[in-house]
PDB file of C-alpha atoms and ligand atoms in Angstrom:
ATOM      1  CA  MET A   1       8.705  19.466  93.464  1.00 87.00           C
ATOM      2  CA  ALA A   2       8.355  20.070  89.563  1.00 95.00           C
ATOM      3  CA  THR A   3      11.692  19.418  87.845  1.00 98.00           C
ATOM      4  CA  ALA A   4      12.829  19.781  84.097  1.00 98.00           C
ATOM      5  CA  ILE A   5      15.632  17.920  82.197  1.00 98.00           C
ATOM      6  CA  GLY A   6      18.077  20.214  80.746  1.00 98.00           C
ATOM      7  CA  VAL A   7      20.441  19.393  77.875  1.00 98.00           C
ATOM      8  CA  ASP A   8      23.465  21.041  76.629  1.00 97.00           C
ATOM      9  CA  VAL A   9      24.676  19.772  73.189  1.00 95.00           C
ATOM     10  CA  GLY A  10      28.318  20.743  72.796  1.00 91.00           C
ATOM     11  CA  GLY A  11      30.720  19.961  69.920  1.00 89.00           C
ATOM     12  CA  THR A  12      32.674  17.710  72.263  1.00 91.00           C
ATOM     13  CA  ARG A  13      30.108  16.625  75.020  1.00 94.00           C
ATOM     14  CA  VAL A  14      26.642  16.222  75.574  1.00 97.00           C
ATOM     15  CA  ARG A  15      25.426  17.104  79.165  1.00 97.00           C
ATOM     16  CA  VAL A  16      22.084  16.583  80.714  1.00 98.00           C
ATOM     17  CA  ALA A  17      20.887  17.168  84.215  1.00 98.00           C
ATOM     18  CA  ARG A  18      17.756  17.055  86.049  1.00 98.00           C
ATOM     19  CA  VAL A  19      17.253  20.622  87.741  1.00 98.00           C
ATOM     20  CA  ASP A  20      14.320  21.833  89.896  1.00 98.00           C
ATOM     21  CA  ALA A  21      12.957  25.277  89.868  1.00 96.00           C
ATOM     22  CA  ALA A  22      15.696  26.882  91.729  1.00 97.00           C
ATOM     23  CA  GLY A  23      18.231  25.655  89.292  1.00 97.00           C
ATOM     24  CA  GLN A  24      19.742  23.214  91.738  1.00 97.00           C
ATOM     25  CA  VAL A  25      21.029  20.306  89.636  1.00 98.00           C
ATOM     26  CA  LEU A  26      19.604  16.814  91.237  1.00 98.00           C
ATOM     27  CA  VAL A  27      21.447  14.560  88.990  1.00 98.00           C
ATOM     28  CA  ARG A  28      23.569  14.740  85.865  1.00 97.00           C
ATOM     29  CA  LEU A  29      25.504  12.710  83.109  1.00 98.00           C
ATOM     30  CA  GLU A  30      27.769  13.680  80.336  1.00 97.00           C
ATOM     31  CA  GLN A  31      28.923  11.525  77.269  1.00 97.00           C
ATOM     32  CA  PRO A  32      31.271  12.375  74.303  1.00 97.00           C
ATOM     33  CA  THR A  33      28.996  13.853  71.726  1.00 96.00           C
ATOM     34  CA  ALA A  34      28.054  10.889  69.297  1.00 95.00           C
ATOM     35  CA  GLY A  35      28.706  12.558  65.708  1.00 87.00           C
ATOM     36  CA  ALA A  36      25.851  12.322  63.116  1.00 92.00           C
ATOM     37  CA  PRO A  37      22.675  14.114  63.826  1.00 93.00           C
ATOM     38  CA  ASP A  38      20.560  10.756  64.018  1.00 93.00           C
ATOM     39  CA  LEU A  39      23.177   9.223  66.284  1.00 96.00           C
ATOM     40  CA  VAL A  40      23.101  12.416  68.594  1.00 96.00           C
ATOM     41  CA  CYS A  41      19.381  12.535  68.624  1.00 95.00           C
ATOM     42  CA  ALA A  42      19.263   8.789  69.738  1.00 96.00           C
ATOM     43  CA  GLN A  43      22.087   9.885  72.367  1.00 97.00           C
ATOM     44  CA  ILE A  44      19.893  12.657  73.758  1.00 97.00           C
ATOM     45  CA  GLU A  45      16.797  10.304  73.811  1.00 97.00           C
ATOM     46  CA  ASP A  46      18.900   7.547  75.836  1.00 97.00           C
ATOM     47  CA  LEU A  47      20.208  10.154  78.384  1.00 98.00           C
ATOM     48  CA  VAL A  48      16.827  12.030  78.925  1.00 97.00           C
ATOM     49  CA  HIS A  49      15.598   8.405  79.483  1.00 97.00           C
ATOM     50  CA  ALA A  50      18.193   7.674  82.057  1.00 98.00           C
ATOM     51  CA  LEU A  51      16.960  10.804  83.962  1.00 98.00           C
ATOM     52  CA  ASP A  52      13.418  11.039  83.478  1.00 97.00           C
ATOM     53  CA  ASP A  53      11.096  10.517  86.580  1.00 96.00           C
ATOM     54  CA  ALA A  54       7.481  11.444  87.512  1.00 96.00           C
ATOM     55  CA  THR A  55       8.761  14.829  88.623  1.00 97.00           C
ATOM     56  CA  VAL A  56       9.912  16.126  85.198  1.00 97.00           C
ATOM     57  CA  GLU A  57       7.557  18.433  83.542  1.00 97.00           C
ATOM     58  CA  ALA A  58       9.263  19.694  80.643  1.00 97.00           C
ATOM     59  CA  VAL A  59      12.736  18.980  78.595  1.00 98.00           C
ATOM     60  CA  GLY A  60      14.970  21.882  77.508  1.00 98.00           C
ATOM     61  CA  ILE A  61      17.703  21.508  74.900  1.00 97.00           C
ATOM     62  CA  GLY A  62      20.513  24.181  74.190  1.00 96.00           C
ATOM     63  CA  VAL A  63      22.146  23.533  70.896  1.00 95.00           C
ATOM     64  CA  PRO A  64      24.779  25.459  68.920  1.00 92.00           C
ATOM     65  CA  GLY A  65      23.824  27.553  66.194  1.00 91.00           C
ATOM     66  CA  ARG A  66      20.757  29.551  65.166  1.00 92.00           C
ATOM     67  CA  VAL A  67      17.276  28.759  66.775  1.00 93.00           C
ATOM     68  CA  ASP A  68      13.974  30.258  65.975  1.00 92.00           C
ATOM     69  CA  ILE A  69      12.311  29.771  69.238  1.00 89.00           C
ATOM     70  CA  SER A  70       8.808  30.843  67.816  1.00 89.00           C
ATOM     71  CA  ARG A  71       8.803  27.578  65.667  1.00 89.00           C
ATOM     72  CA  ASN A  72      11.072  25.538  68.199  1.00 88.00           C
ATOM     73  CA  ARG A  73      13.248  24.759  65.202  1.00 90.00           C
ATOM     74  CA  MET A  74      17.077  24.969  64.521  1.00 91.00           C
ATOM     75  CA  MET A  75      18.078  27.314  61.682  1.00 90.00           C
ATOM     76  CA  SER A  76      21.734  26.451  61.484  1.00 89.00           C
ATOM     77  CA  GLY A  77      24.353  24.258  63.542  1.00 86.00           C
ATOM     78  CA  GLY A  78      27.730  24.562  64.631  1.00 82.00           C
ATOM     79  CA  TYR A  79      30.635  21.985  65.179  1.00 83.00           C
ATOM     80  CA  VAL A  80      27.460  19.833  65.776  1.00 88.00           C
ATOM     81  CA  ASP A  81      24.767  20.449  63.368  1.00 91.00           C
ATOM     82  CA  LEU A  82      21.315  19.005  64.067  1.00 91.00           C
ATOM     83  CA  SER A  83      19.257  21.457  61.862  1.00 91.00           C
ATOM     84  CA  SER A  84      18.240  18.548  59.494  1.00 92.00           C
ATOM     85  CA  ILE A  85      16.153  16.817  62.318  1.00 93.00           C
ATOM     86  CA  ASP A  86      13.264  18.097  64.190  1.00 94.00           C
ATOM     87  CA  LEU A  87      14.782  17.679  67.651  1.00 94.00           C
ATOM     88  CA  GLY A  88      11.871  19.201  69.350  1.00 94.00           C
ATOM     89  CA  SER A  89       8.909  17.233  67.805  1.00 95.00           C
ATOM     90  CA  ILE A  90      11.036  13.955  67.944  1.00 95.00           C
ATOM     91  CA  LEU A  91      11.570  14.287  71.833  1.00 95.00           C
ATOM     92  CA  ALA A  92       8.067  15.595  72.680  1.00 95.00           C
ATOM     93  CA  LYS A  93       6.582  12.488  70.923  1.00 96.00           C
ATOM     94  CA  THR A  94       8.919  10.173  72.879  1.00 95.00           C
ATOM     95  CA  PHE A  95       8.440  11.556  76.241  1.00 94.00           C
ATOM     96  CA  GLY A  96       5.038  12.975  76.225  1.00 95.00           C
ATOM     97  CA  ARG A  97       6.405  16.281  77.863  1.00 95.00           C
ATOM     98  CA  PRO A  98       6.729  19.582  76.299  1.00 96.00           C
ATOM     99  CA  VAL A  99      10.256  20.190  74.638  1.00 96.00           C
ATOM    100  CA  VAL A 100      11.797  23.607  74.363  1.00 95.00           C
ATOM    101  CA  LEU A 101      14.785  24.323  71.852  1.00 96.00           C
ATOM    102  CA  ASP A 102      17.200  27.604  72.225  1.00 96.00           C
ATOM    103  CA  ASN A 103      20.774  28.227  71.211  1.00 95.00           C
ATOM    104  CA  ASP A 104      22.936  27.099  73.933  1.00 95.00           C
ATOM    105  CA  GLY A 105      24.332  30.438  74.708  1.00 96.00           C
ATOM    106  CA  ASN A 106      21.181  31.562  75.303  1.00 97.00           C
ATOM    107  CA  MET A 107      20.536  28.881  77.741  1.00 97.00           C
ATOM    108  CA  ALA A 108      23.875  29.753  79.475  1.00 98.00           C
ATOM    109  CA  LEU A 109      22.908  33.253  80.039  1.00 98.00           C
ATOM    110  CA  TYR A 110      19.489  32.429  81.126  1.00 98.00           C
ATOM    111  CA  ALA A 111      20.991  30.379  83.984  1.00 98.00           C
ATOM    112  CA  GLU A 112      23.725  32.946  84.858  1.00 98.00           C
ATOM    113  CA  HIS A 113      21.004  35.642  84.853  1.00 98.00           C
ATOM    114  CA  ALA A 114      18.814  33.561  87.151  1.00 97.00           C
ATOM    115  CA  ILE A 115      21.260  32.129  89.728  1.00 98.00           C
ATOM    116  CA  GLY A 116      24.651  33.043  88.523  1.00 98.00           C
ATOM    117  CA  ALA A 117      27.259  35.933  88.001  1.00 98.00           C
ATOM    118  CA  ALA A 118      24.483  38.152  86.174  1.00 98.00           C
ATOM    119  CA  ARG A 119      21.920  37.758  88.869  1.00 96.00           C
ATOM    120  CA  SER A 120      21.555  41.578  89.455  1.00 86.00           C
ATOM    121  CA  ALA A 121      22.035  42.547  85.861  1.00 96.00           C
ATOM    122  CA  GLY A 122      19.826  44.062  83.396  1.00 97.00           C
ATOM    123  CA  THR A 123      21.725  44.163  80.567  1.00 98.00           C
ATOM    124  CA  ALA A 124      24.855  41.656  80.089  1.00 98.00           C
ATOM    125  CA  VAL A 125      26.828  39.875  77.324  1.00 98.00           C
ATOM    126  CA  MET A 126      28.010  36.283  77.604  1.00 98.00           C
ATOM    127  CA  PHE A 127      30.716  34.376  75.622  1.00 98.00           C
ATOM    128  CA  THR A 128      30.619  30.545  75.775  1.00 97.00           C
ATOM    129  CA  ILE A 129      33.922  29.216  74.914  1.00 97.00           C
ATOM    130  CA  GLY A 130      34.148  25.747  74.036  1.00 94.00           C
ATOM    131  CA  THR A 131      34.774  23.630  70.705  1.00 93.00           C
ATOM    132  CA  GLY A 132      33.180  26.660  69.113  1.00 95.00           C
ATOM    133  CA  ILE A 133      32.129  29.986  70.547  1.00 97.00           C
ATOM    134  CA  GLY A 134      28.448  30.892  71.452  1.00 95.00           C
ATOM    135  CA  GLY A 135      26.995  33.965  72.817  1.00 97.00           C
ATOM    136  CA  ALA A 136      23.852  35.671  74.063  1.00 98.00           C
ATOM    137  CA  VAL A 137      22.718  39.367  75.087  1.00 98.00           C
ATOM    138  CA  LEU A 138      20.603  40.162  77.918  1.00 98.00           C
ATOM    139  CA  ALA A 139      18.797  43.402  77.340  1.00 97.00           C
ATOM    140  CA  ASP A 140      16.250  44.741  79.849  1.00 95.00           C
ATOM    141  CA  GLY A 141      16.424  41.456  81.726  1.00 95.00           C
ATOM    142  CA  ARG A 142      15.300  39.507  78.622  1.00 96.00           C
ATOM    143  CA  ILE A 143      17.601  37.225  76.243  1.00 96.00           C
ATOM    144  CA  LEU A 144      17.525  39.838  72.902  1.00 97.00           C
ATOM    145  CA  ARG A 145      16.140  37.901  70.154  1.00 94.00           C
ATOM    146  CA  GLY A 146      16.246  40.117  67.211  1.00 94.00           C
ATOM    147  CA  ARG A 147      14.337  38.457  64.300  1.00 93.00           C
ATOM    148  CA  ALA A 148      14.906  35.240  65.756  1.00 89.00           C
ATOM    149  CA  ALA A 149      18.481  34.313  66.334  1.00 91.00           C
ATOM    150  CA  ALA A 150      20.558  37.530  67.734  1.00 95.00           C
ATOM    151  CA  GLY A 151      23.482  37.183  70.009  1.00 96.00           C
ATOM    152  CA  GLN A 152      25.642  35.047  67.646  1.00 95.00           C
ATOM    153  CA  LEU A 153      28.843  36.604  69.266  1.00 97.00           C
ATOM    154  CA  GLY A 154      31.120  33.827  68.133  1.00 97.00           C
ATOM    155  CA  HIS A 155      30.642  35.423  64.649  1.00 97.00           C
ATOM    156  CA  LEU A 156      32.015  39.025  65.375  1.00 98.00           C
ATOM    157  CA  THR A 157      34.759  39.568  63.094  1.00 98.00           C
ATOM    158  CA  VAL A 158      38.185  39.840  64.453  1.00 97.00           C
ATOM    159  CA  ASP A 159      40.425  39.378  61.153  1.00 96.00           C
ATOM    160  CA  SER A 160      38.792  40.226  57.846  1.00 95.00           C
ATOM    161  CA  ASN A 161      41.633  38.239  56.401  1.00 95.00           C
ATOM    162  CA  GLY A 162      41.302  35.544  58.785  1.00 96.00           C
ATOM    163  CA  ALA A 163      40.461  31.626  58.350  1.00 96.00           C
ATOM    164  CA  ARG A 164      37.288  30.478  56.908  1.00 96.00           C
ATOM    165  CA  CYS A 165      34.544  30.090  59.471  1.00 96.00           C
ATOM    166  CA  LEU A 166      31.581  27.635  59.335  1.00 92.00           C
ATOM    167  CA  CYS A 167      29.039  30.442  58.923  1.00 92.00           C
ATOM    168  CA  GLY A 168      30.831  31.220  55.696  1.00 94.00           C
ATOM    169  CA  ARG A 169      32.693  34.291  56.367  1.00 95.00           C
ATOM    170  CA  ARG A 170      36.325  34.898  57.548  1.00 97.00           C
ATOM    171  CA  GLY A 171      37.982  35.840  60.604  1.00 98.00           C
ATOM    172  CA  CYS A 172      35.240  35.382  63.057  1.00 98.00           C
ATOM    173  CA  VAL A 173      36.352  35.220  66.784  1.00 98.00           C
ATOM    174  CA  GLU A 174      35.617  31.395  66.797  1.00 97.00           C
ATOM    175  CA  THR A 175      38.190  30.882  64.369  1.00 98.00           C
ATOM    176  CA  THR A 176      40.816  32.692  66.477  1.00 98.00           C
ATOM    177  CA  SER A 177      39.630  31.994  70.315  1.00 98.00           C
ATOM    178  CA  SER A 178      37.644  28.760  70.521  1.00 97.00           C
ATOM    179  CA  GLY A 179      39.186  25.395  71.863  1.00 96.00           C
ATOM    180  CA  THR A 180      39.319  24.325  68.179  1.00 96.00           C
ATOM    181  CA  ALA A 181      41.524  27.233  67.506  1.00 97.00           C
ATOM    182  CA  LEU A 182      43.547  26.738  70.634  1.00 97.00           C
ATOM    183  CA  ALA A 183      44.691  23.354  69.190  1.00 96.00           C
ATOM    184  CA  GLY A 184      45.791  25.093  65.783  1.00 96.00           C
ATOM    185  CA  HIS A 185      47.882  27.800  67.786  1.00 97.00           C
ATOM    186  CA  LEU A 186      49.544  25.105  69.824  1.00 96.00           C
ATOM    187  CA  ALA A 187      50.220  23.032  66.374  1.00 96.00           C
ATOM    188  CA  ALA A 188      51.700  26.351  64.776  1.00 95.00           C
ATOM    189  CA  ALA A 189      53.967  27.041  68.064  1.00 94.00           C
ATOM    190  CA  GLY A 190      55.254  23.364  67.709  1.00 94.00           C
ATOM    191  CA  LEU A 191      53.922  22.343  71.020  1.00 93.00           C
ATOM    192  CA  PRO A 192      52.083  19.126  71.867  1.00 92.00           C
ATOM    193  CA  ALA A 193      48.489  19.036  71.165  1.00 89.00           C
ATOM    194  CA  ALA A 194      47.776  17.695  74.549  1.00 90.00           C
ATOM    195  CA  THR A 195      49.108  20.875  76.254  1.00 94.00           C
ATOM    196  CA  SER A 196      46.256  22.027  78.503  1.00 94.00           C
ATOM    197  CA  VAL A 197      45.182  25.576  78.671  1.00 95.00           C
ATOM    198  CA  ASP A 198      45.915  25.493  82.535  1.00 95.00           C
ATOM    199  CA  LYS A 199      49.664  24.126  81.707  1.00 95.00           C
ATOM    200  CA  LEU A 200      49.866  26.971  78.975  1.00 96.00           C
ATOM    201  CA  LEU A 201      48.734  29.685  82.008  1.00 96.00           C
ATOM    202  CA  GLU A 202      51.165  28.158  84.282  1.00 95.00           C
ATOM    203  CA  GLU A 203      54.085  28.431  81.786  1.00 94.00           C
ATOM    204  CA  SER A 204      53.389  31.590  80.533  1.00 93.00           C
ATOM    205  CA  ARG A 205      53.450  32.754  84.350  1.00 91.00           C
ATOM    206  CA  ASN A 206      56.967  31.607  84.332  1.00 93.00           C
ATOM    207  CA  ALA A 207      57.831  33.572  81.582  1.00 90.00           C
ATOM    208  CA  SER A 208      57.790  30.953  78.814  1.00 89.00           C
ATOM    209  CA  ALA A 209      57.656  32.960  75.344  1.00 92.00           C
ATOM    210  CA  ALA A 210      56.231  29.931  73.695  1.00 93.00           C
ATOM    211  CA  ALA A 211      53.379  29.683  76.031  1.00 95.00           C
ATOM    212  CA  GLY A 212      52.867  33.406  76.243  1.00 94.00           C
ATOM    213  CA  SER A 213      52.743  33.685  72.289  1.00 95.00           C
ATOM    214  CA  VAL A 214      50.035  30.701  72.138  1.00 97.00           C
ATOM    215  CA  LEU A 215      47.893  32.406  74.749  1.00 97.00           C
ATOM    216  CA  ALA A 216      48.283  35.837  73.088  1.00 96.00           C
ATOM    217  CA  ALA A 217      46.986  34.451  69.660  1.00 97.00           C
ATOM    218  CA  TRP A 218      44.168  32.884  71.352  1.00 98.00           C
ATOM    219  CA  ALA A 219      42.904  35.556  73.687  1.00 97.00           C
ATOM    220  CA  GLY A 220      44.044  38.652  72.035  1.00 96.00           C
ATOM    221  CA  PRO A 221      41.272  38.570  69.261  1.00 97.00           C
ATOM    222  CA  MET A 222      38.821  37.635  71.897  1.00 97.00           C
ATOM    223  CA  ARG A 223      39.434  41.118  73.595  1.00 96.00           C
ATOM    224  CA  PHE A 224      38.508  42.809  70.021  1.00 95.00           C
ATOM    225  CA  ALA A 225      35.326  40.726  70.115  1.00 97.00           C
ATOM    226  CA  ILE A 226      34.631  41.939  73.782  1.00 96.00           C
ATOM    227  CA  ASP A 227      35.476  45.353  73.247  1.00 95.00           C
ATOM    228  CA  THR A 228      32.971  45.261  69.884  1.00 96.00           C
ATOM    229  CA  ALA A 229      30.239  43.550  72.001  1.00 97.00           C
ATOM    230  CA  ILE A 230      30.709  46.475  74.773  1.00 96.00           C
ATOM    231  CA  ALA A 231      30.282  49.168  72.151  1.00 95.00           C
ATOM    232  CA  ALA A 232      27.270  47.669  70.585  1.00 96.00           C
ATOM    233  CA  PHE A 233      25.237  46.649  73.903  1.00 97.00           C
ATOM    234  CA  ASP A 234      26.784  48.744  76.773  1.00 96.00           C
ATOM    235  CA  PRO A 235      26.470  46.117  79.160  1.00 98.00           C
ATOM    236  CA  GLU A 236      26.847  46.224  83.014  1.00 98.00           C
ATOM    237  CA  MET A 237      29.137  43.161  82.503  1.00 98.00           C
ATOM    238  CA  VAL A 238      30.492  40.199  79.939  1.00 98.00           C
ATOM    239  CA  VAL A 239      30.427  36.935  81.424  1.00 98.00           C
ATOM    240  CA  LEU A 240      32.979  34.305  80.013  1.00 98.00           C
ATOM    241  CA  GLY A 241      31.497  30.767  80.283  1.00 97.00           C
ATOM    242  CA  GLY A 242      31.850  27.335  78.552  1.00 95.00           C
ATOM    243  CA  GLY A 243      34.522  24.686  79.394  1.00 94.00           C
ATOM    244  CA  LEU A 244      37.187  27.456  78.690  1.00 97.00           C
ATOM    245  CA  GLY A 245      35.546  30.411  79.994  1.00 97.00           C
ATOM    246  CA  ALA A 246      37.827  30.684  83.177  1.00 97.00           C
ATOM    247  CA  ALA A 247      40.960  30.106  81.436  1.00 97.00           C
ATOM    248  CA  MET A 248      40.159  32.878  78.923  1.00 98.00           C
ATOM    249  CA  HIS A 249      39.330  35.002  81.476  1.00 97.00           C
ATOM    250  CA  GLU A 250      42.770  34.524  83.153  1.00 96.00           C
ATOM    251  CA  ALA A 251      44.435  34.498  79.656  1.00 96.00           C
ATOM    252  CA  LEU A 252      42.737  37.849  79.123  1.00 96.00           C
ATOM    253  CA  ALA A 253      44.269  39.311  82.599  1.00 93.00           C
ATOM    254  CA  GLN A 254      47.954  38.608  80.952  1.00 88.00           C
ATOM    255  CA  ILE A 255      47.172  40.838  78.012  1.00 84.00           C
ATOM    256  CA  PRO A 256      47.961  44.430  78.092  1.00 79.00           C
ATOM    257  CA  ASP A 257      44.619  46.353  78.249  1.00 77.00           C
ATOM    258  CA  GLU A 258      44.254  49.535  76.077  1.00 80.00           C
ATOM    259  CA  ALA A 259      42.320  52.730  76.972  1.00 78.00           C
ATOM    260  CA  VAL A 260      39.277  52.550  74.941  1.00 83.00           C
ATOM    261  CA  TRP A 261      35.712  54.011  75.392  1.00 87.00           C
ATOM    262  CA  TYR A 262      33.998  50.680  75.884  1.00 86.00           C
ATOM    263  CA  ARG A 263      34.837  49.080  79.139  1.00 88.00           C
ATOM    264  CA  CYS A 264      32.979  47.099  81.706  1.00 93.00           C
ATOM    265  CA  PRO A 265      33.862  44.125  84.037  1.00 95.00           C
ATOM    266  CA  VAL A 266      34.714  40.962  82.510  1.00 96.00           C
ATOM    267  CA  VAL A 267      33.795  38.003  84.826  1.00 97.00           C
ATOM    268  CA  PRO A 268      33.916  34.209  84.569  1.00 97.00           C
ATOM    269  CA  ALA A 269      30.745  32.436  84.528  1.00 98.00           C
ATOM    270  CA  ALA A 270      29.691  31.498  88.126  1.00 98.00           C
ATOM    271  CA  LEU A 271      27.870  28.221  86.985  1.00 97.00           C
ATOM    272  CA  GLY A 272      31.152  27.180  85.025  1.00 92.00           C
ATOM    273  CA  ASP A 273      30.222  24.744  82.380  1.00 90.00           C
ATOM    274  CA  ARG A 274      26.878  23.582  84.127  1.00 95.00           C
ATOM    275  CA  ALA A 275      25.394  26.773  83.058  1.00 97.00           C
ATOM    276  CA  GLY A 276      23.953  25.161  79.865  1.00 97.00           C
ATOM    277  CA  VAL A 277      22.150  22.427  81.216  1.00 98.00           C
ATOM    278  CA  ILE A 278      20.897  24.409  84.321  1.00 98.00           C
ATOM    279  CA  GLY A 279      19.538  27.360  81.812  1.00 98.00           C
ATOM    280  CA  ALA A 280      17.903  24.666  79.656  1.00 98.00           C
ATOM    281  CA  GLY A 281      15.947  23.196  82.643  1.00 98.00           C
ATOM    282  CA  LEU A 282      14.896  26.613  83.921  1.00 98.00           C
ATOM    283  CA  ALA A 283      13.942  27.742  80.663  1.00 97.00           C
ATOM    284  CA  ALA A 284      11.693  24.528  80.104  1.00 97.00           C
ATOM    285  CA  LEU A 285      10.044  25.163  83.300  1.00 97.00           C
ATOM    286  CA  SER A 286       9.592  28.873  83.009  1.00 94.00           C
ATOM    287  CA  ARG A 287       7.857  28.285  79.366  1.00 83.00           C
ATOM    288  CA  GLN A 288       5.298  26.087  81.018  1.00 65.00           C
ATOM    289  CA  GLY A 289       4.101  28.832  83.247  1.00 46.00           C
TER     290      GLY A 289
HETATM  291 ZN1  LIG B 301      31.457  32.896  61.731  1.00 80.57          ZN
END
C-alpha cells in the first residue's frame, strides 16, 4: 500500500511518521529540534531516511511560518525559521520522491478534516498551541489560502500595547497564549518554571489563586482570538490542537464566558499533537493524485 512520510517541524520537537492513505500512523519518531536551519535540515533528512521504505511515494513537511505552496517555498519562519533554505528541493533531491511543504497549522487541520474532529465540517478554524501558535482555516471543505499564506491566526492581535511578536507587531495571541508565553506567566507569578499546565489546572480546580491567575493570563487572551476568528469566518467549530491544545481547552472552560454574537463549539483536536505528521503525510499523498 502507498504510504507517505509526514514531518512536523515544531519549535521544540521534530516529529516524523510514515502514514498510509487512511491516515494511520505505521511508525513514528521524534527528537528535540536541532536549532540552526542547516542542522534542522540535516535532522529531517536523517529522520526521513530512518522511516523510508519501498512503499513511500512522497514526503510532506509542515513548518511554522508562512508558506507559498504554489512555489513550495517558505516565506518566513516562526520559533524555527527555515525560510533561508530550499527544504523541498533538498529533500526531493536526497530521496528522489516528491516533497510538499505547507504551514504546520494547515497540515494539522488537513488531518483533523480528513479523519479527526472536523471530519464532517465544511468550515472550521484551528489553532495549534505549542512553542508558538499556528492557525488554519477550512472554507467550503478546502484550506483557505488567500494570496499565499492565509490562516496565520497566532498573529491575531489581543493587546495592542502588548509584547513585541516575531512578526514585527505587538500583542499577537502568540505572545500571550503560547507555551513560550505560559513560561513567562509562570515566571511573573513567581511559580517554578517546571510547573506543568496539568498541575496548574489541578491547583486551579482546588482554588489556588496563583494557578488561577496564571491560567487566566494565558487562556483569557485566547478567548479574544477565538472570538475574533469566529466573527471573521463563522465556522462550524474551532479546533484546538498542538501539544497544549487539550490543556487550553480545559483552561478556557474555567474562564467565565461572555454573551457575544460570535459563538460556536470549541473542541480539542481528535488527533492530539499527531495531527501535524498525519496531515503532512495525507497532503503529500493527495497531491500526487
Ligand atoms: Zn505576531
